Coordinates of C-alpha atoms in Angstrom, one line a residue:
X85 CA 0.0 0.0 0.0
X86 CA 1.1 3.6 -0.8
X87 CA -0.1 6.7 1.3
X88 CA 0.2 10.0 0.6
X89 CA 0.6 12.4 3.9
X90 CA 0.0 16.2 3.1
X91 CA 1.6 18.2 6.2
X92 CA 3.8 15.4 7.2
X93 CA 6.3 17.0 9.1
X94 CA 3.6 18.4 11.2
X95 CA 1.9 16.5 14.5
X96 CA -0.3 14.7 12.9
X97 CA 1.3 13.7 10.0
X98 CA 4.4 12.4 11.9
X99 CA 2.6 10.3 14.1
X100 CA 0.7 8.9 11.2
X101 CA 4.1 8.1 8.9
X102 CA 5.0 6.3 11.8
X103 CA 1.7 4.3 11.9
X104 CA 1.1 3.2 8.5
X105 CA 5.4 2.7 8.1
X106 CA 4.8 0.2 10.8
X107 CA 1.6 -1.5 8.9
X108 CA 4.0 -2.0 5.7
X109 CA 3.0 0.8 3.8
X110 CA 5.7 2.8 1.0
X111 CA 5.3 6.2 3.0
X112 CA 4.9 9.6 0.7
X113 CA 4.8 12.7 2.2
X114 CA 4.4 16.2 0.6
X115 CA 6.3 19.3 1.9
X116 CA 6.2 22.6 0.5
X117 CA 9.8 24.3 -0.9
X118 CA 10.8 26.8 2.3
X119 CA 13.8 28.9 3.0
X120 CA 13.8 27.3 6.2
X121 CA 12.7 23.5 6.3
X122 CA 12.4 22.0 9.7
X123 CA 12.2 18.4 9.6
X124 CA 12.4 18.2 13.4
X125 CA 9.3 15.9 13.9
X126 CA 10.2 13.0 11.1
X127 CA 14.3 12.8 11.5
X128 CA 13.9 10.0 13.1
X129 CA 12.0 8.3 10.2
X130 CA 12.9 10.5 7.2
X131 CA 15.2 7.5 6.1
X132 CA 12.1 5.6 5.5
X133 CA 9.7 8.0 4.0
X134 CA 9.7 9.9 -0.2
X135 CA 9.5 13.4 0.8
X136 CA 8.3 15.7 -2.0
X137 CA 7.7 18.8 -3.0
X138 CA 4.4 20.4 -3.9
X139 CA 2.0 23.0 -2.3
X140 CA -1.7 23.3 -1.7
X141 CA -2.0 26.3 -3.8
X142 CA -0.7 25.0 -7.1
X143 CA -3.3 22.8 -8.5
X144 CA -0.8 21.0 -11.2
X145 CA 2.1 20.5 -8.4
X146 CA -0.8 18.1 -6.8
X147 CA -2.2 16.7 -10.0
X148 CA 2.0 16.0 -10.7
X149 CA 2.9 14.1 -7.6
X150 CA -0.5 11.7 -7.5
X151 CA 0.8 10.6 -11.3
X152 CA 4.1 10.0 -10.4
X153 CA 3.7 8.3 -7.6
X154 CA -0.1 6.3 -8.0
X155 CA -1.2 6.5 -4.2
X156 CA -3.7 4.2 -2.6
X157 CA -4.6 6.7 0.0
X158 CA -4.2 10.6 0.2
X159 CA -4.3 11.9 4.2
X160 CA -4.6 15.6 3.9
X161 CA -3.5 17.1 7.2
X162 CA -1.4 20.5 5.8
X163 CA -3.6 23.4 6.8
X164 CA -2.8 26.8 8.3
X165 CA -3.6 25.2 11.5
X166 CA -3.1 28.1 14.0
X167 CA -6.8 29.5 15.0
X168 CA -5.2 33.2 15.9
X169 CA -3.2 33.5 12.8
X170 CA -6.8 33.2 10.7
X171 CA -7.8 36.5 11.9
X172 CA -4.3 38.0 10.7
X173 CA -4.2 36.0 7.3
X174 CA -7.9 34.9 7.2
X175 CA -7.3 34.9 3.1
X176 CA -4.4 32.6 3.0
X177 CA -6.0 30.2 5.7
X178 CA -9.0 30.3 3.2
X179 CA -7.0 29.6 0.1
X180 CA -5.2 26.6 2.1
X181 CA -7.7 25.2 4.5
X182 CA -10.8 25.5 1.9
X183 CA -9.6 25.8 -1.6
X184 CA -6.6 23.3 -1.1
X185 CA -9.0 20.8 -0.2
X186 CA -10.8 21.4 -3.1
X187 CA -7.4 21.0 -5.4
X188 CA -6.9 17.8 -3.5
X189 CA -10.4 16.2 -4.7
X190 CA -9.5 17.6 -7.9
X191 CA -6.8 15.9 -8.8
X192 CA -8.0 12.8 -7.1
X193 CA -11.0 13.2 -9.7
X194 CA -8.8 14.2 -12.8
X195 CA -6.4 11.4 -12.0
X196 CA -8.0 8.4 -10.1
X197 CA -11.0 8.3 -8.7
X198 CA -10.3 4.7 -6.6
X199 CA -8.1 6.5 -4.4
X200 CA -9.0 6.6 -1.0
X201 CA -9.2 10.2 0.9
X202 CA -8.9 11.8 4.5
X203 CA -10.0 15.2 5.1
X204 CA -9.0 16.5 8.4
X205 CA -12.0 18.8 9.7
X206 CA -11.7 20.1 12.9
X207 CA -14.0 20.5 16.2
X208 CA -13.7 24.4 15.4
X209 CA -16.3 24.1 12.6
X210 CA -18.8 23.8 15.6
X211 CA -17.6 27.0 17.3
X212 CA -21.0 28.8 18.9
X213 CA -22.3 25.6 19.8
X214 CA -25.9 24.9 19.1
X215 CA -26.2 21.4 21.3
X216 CA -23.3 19.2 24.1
X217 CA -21.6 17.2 22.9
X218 CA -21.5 17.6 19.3
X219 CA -21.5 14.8 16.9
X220 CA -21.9 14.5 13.9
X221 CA -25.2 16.0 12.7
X222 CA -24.5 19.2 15.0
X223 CA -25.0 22.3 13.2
X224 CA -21.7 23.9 12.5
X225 CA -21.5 27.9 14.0
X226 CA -17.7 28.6 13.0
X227 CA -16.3 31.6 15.2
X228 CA -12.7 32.3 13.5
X229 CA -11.7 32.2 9.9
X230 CA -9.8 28.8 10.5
X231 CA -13.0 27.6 11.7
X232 CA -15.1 28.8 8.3
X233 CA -12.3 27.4 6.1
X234 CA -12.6 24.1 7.6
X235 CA -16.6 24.3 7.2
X236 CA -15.8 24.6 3.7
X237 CA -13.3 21.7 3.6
X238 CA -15.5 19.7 5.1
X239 CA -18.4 19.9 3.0
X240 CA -16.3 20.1 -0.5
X241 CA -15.5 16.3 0.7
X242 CA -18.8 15.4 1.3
X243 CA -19.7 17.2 -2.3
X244 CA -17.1 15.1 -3.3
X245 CA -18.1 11.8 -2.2
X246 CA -21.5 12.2 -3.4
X247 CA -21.2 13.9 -7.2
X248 CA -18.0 11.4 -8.4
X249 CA -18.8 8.5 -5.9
X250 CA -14.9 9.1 -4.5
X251 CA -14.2 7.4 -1.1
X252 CA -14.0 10.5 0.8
X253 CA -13.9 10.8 4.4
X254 CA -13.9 13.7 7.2
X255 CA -12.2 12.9 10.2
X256 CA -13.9 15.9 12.8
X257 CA -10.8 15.5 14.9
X258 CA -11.3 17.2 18.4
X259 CA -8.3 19.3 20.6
X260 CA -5.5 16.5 20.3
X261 CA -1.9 17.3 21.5
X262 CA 1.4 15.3 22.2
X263 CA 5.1 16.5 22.9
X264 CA 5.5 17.6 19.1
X265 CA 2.7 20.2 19.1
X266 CA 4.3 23.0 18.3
X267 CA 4.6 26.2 21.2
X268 CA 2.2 28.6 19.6
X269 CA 0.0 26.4 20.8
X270 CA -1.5 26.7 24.5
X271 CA -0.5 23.2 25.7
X272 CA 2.2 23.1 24.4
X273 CA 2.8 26.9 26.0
X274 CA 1.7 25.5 29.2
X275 CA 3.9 22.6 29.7
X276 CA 7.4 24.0 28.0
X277 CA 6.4 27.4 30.1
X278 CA 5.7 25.1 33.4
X279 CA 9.0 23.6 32.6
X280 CA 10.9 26.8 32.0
X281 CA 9.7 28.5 35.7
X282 CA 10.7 24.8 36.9
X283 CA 14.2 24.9 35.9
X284 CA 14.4 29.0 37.0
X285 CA 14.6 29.9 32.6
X286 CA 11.1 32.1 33.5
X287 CA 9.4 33.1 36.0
X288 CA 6.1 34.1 34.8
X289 CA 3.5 32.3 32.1
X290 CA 0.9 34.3 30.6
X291 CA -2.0 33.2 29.1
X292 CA -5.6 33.9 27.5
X293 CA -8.7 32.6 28.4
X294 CA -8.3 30.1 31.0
X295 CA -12.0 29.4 31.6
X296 CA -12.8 28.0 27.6
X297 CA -12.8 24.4 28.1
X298 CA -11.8 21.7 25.2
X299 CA -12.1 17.8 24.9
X300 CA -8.2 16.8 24.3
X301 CA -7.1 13.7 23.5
X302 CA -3.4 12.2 22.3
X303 CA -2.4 13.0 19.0
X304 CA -1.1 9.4 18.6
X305 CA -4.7 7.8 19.5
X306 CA -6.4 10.3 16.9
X307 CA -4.0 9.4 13.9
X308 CA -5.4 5.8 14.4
X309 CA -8.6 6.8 13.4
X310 CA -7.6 8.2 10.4
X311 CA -6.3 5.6 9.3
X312 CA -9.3 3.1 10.3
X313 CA -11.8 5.5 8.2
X314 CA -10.0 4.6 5.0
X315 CA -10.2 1.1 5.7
X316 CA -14.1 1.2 5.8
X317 CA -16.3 -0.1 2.7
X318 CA -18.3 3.0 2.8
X319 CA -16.8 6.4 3.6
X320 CA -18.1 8.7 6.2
X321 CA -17.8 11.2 8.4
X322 CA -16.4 10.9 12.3
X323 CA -16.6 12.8 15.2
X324 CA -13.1 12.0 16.9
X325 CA -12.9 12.8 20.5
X326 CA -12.6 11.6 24.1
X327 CA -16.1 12.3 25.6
X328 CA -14.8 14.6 28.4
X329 CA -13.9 18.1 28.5
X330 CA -11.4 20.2 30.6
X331 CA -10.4 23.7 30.9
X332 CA -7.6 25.3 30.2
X333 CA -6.9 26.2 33.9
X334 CA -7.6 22.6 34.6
X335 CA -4.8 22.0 32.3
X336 CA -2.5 23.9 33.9
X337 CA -2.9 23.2 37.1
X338 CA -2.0 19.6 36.1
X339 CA 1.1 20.4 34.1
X340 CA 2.0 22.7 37.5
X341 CA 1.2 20.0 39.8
X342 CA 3.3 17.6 37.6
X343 CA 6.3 19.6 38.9
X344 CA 5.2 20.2 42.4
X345 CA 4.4 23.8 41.5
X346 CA 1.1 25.8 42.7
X347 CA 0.4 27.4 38.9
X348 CA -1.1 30.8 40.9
X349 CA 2.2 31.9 42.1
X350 CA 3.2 32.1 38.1
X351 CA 0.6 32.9 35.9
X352 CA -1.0 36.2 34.4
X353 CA -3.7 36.5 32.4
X354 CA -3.0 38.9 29.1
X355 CA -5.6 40.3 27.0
X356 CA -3.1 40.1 23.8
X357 CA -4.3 36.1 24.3
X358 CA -7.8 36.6 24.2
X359 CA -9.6 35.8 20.9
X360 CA -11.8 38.2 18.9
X361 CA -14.4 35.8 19.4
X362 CA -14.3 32.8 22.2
X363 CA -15.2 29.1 21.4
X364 CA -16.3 28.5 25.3
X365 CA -17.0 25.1 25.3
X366 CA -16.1 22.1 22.9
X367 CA -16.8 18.2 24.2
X368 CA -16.9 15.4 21.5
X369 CA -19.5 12.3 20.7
X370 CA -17.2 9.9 19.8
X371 CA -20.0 7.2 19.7
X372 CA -20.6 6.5 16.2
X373 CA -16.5 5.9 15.3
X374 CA -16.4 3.8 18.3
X375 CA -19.5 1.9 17.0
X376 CA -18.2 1.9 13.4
X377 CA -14.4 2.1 13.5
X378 CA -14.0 0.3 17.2
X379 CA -11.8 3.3 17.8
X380 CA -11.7 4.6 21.7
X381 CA -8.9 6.9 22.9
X382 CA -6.5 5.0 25.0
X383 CA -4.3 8.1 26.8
X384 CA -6.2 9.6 29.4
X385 CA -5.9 13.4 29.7
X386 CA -3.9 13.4 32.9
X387 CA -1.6 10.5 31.0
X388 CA -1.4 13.4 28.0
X389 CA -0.6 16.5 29.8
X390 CA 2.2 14.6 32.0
X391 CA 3.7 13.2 29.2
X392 CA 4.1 16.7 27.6
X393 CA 5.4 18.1 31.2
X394 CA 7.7 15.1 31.0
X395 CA 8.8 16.0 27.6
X396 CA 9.5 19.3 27.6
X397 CA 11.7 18.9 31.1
X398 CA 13.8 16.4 29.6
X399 CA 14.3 19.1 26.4
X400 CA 15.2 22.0 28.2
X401 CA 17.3 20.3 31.1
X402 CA 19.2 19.2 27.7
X403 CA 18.7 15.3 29.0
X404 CA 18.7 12.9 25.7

């Protein structure tokens, strides 16, 4: 089997090269040409993988690499990811995370319809929600530009599956972190700035909203999923989540508590954090891929954020 990863040297996509590498598969993943390449995530598997270059805004770069290289599935996790950045570039985060979808499908159409395809939509397409938990017939209320974007990923996919009968699935991926999410992210920020005040490199952590509350799961658990939808007869569309939802203070009083720390003594709110608009509360219905896919989480969310405490420690104290 041959997979193409869009966005593999992100999260997702390097915990996913690892899966499918371990089930046999010839690996492919796409990265777009930059002045400054970090490979950080996939060195340790980059051996093993066909890296090459293409980019969600040139139609024939994508069209090029599914001829060359014939794919059996196409995961299609490269997105401006980074809800706050919509609002600065909310027209490049629509060209990549709603009109790059639909060059994906194209070429899948133009080329080879057979091929297999995962669209990674996100919990922010809820936004405003309308009912708890969402699943997967909850109205979508987007409140960010990502989160519009990804509304209209989503449902290019669906228009997809149903006008050219093309096995195309949306994996509606809840919060999910790991040690390799990046900083500008707030667990991530939480743990590496818990570890930091730790090891006397800070002394303060400041943060947004610590009251909006998110169902987060493992990023390895999630990737599993992805990979199951593919593997269905019929495709569909998956709420992906844990069932259980936490705040961000209850995130970092964990991460605090990790290191024997009392988080109040360290951090400040900052306004400069706050969105334009708030998505309060987000908490998953992961009942149907459970039912369909006999997918369930397996890292529990205290399991999650120690492991990131744990991680970023072990980078900073400069321990291998």
């Amino acid at each position: 089997m041959r997979a193409l990863i869009t966005g593999i040297t992100g999260q997702d996509g390097s915990y996913l090269a690892e899966l499918l590498l371990e089930k046999g598969y010839e690996v492919i993943g796409m990265v777009r040409r930059s002045s400054t390449e970090s490979f950080e995530r996939i060195n340790h598997i980059k051996d093993r993988v066909t890296l090459v270059q293409a980019d969600l805004l040139d139609q024939l770069s994508i069209i090029n690499i599914i001829e060359e290289h014939r794919p059996h599935e196409i995961y299609n996790l490269a997105a401006q990811s980074f809800v706050p950045t919509s609002w600065v570039q909310p027209v490049l985060t629509g060209q990549f995370d709603a009109l790059g979808v639909t060059k994906m499908l194209e070429a899948i159409r133009l080329v080879d319809k057979k091929i297999k395809f995962y669209q990674a939509s996100s919990s922010e397409m809820f936004g405003k929600v309308r009912t708890v938990p969402q699943d997967e017939n909850t109205p979508f209320y987007p409140r960010s530009p990502y989160g519009v974007a990804k509304v209209y990923g989503h449902w290019i996919t669906v228009n997809y599956r149903e006008s050219y009968n093309i096995h195309a699935s949306s994996g509606i991926l809840f919060n999910h972190e790991s040690p390799r999410r990046g900083l500008e992210f707030v667990t991530r920020k939480i743990t590496d700035g818990a570890a930091r005040i730790k090891l006397g490199l800070a002394d303060k952590l400041a943060l947004g909203n610590l009251d909006a509350k998110r169902d987060w799961g493992f990023a390895g658990d999630y990737v599993k999923a992805m990979w199951l939808m593919l593997q269905q007869e019929k495709p569909d569309d998956f709420v992906i989540a844990t069932g259980k939802t936490h705040s961000v203070e209850d995130f970092v009083r964990l991460a605090f508590a990790r290191l024997d720390l009392d988080y109040k003594d360290y951090v400040v709110t900052d306004p400069r954090f706050v969105r334009p608009a708030e998505v309060d509360l987000l908490l998953g219905n992961p009942s149907l891929a459970a039912k369909k896919l006999g997918w369930q989480p397996a890292v529990t969310f205290e399991e999650l954020v120690n492991m990131m405490v744990d991680s970023d420690i072990k980078k900073l104290s400069g321990k291998k």
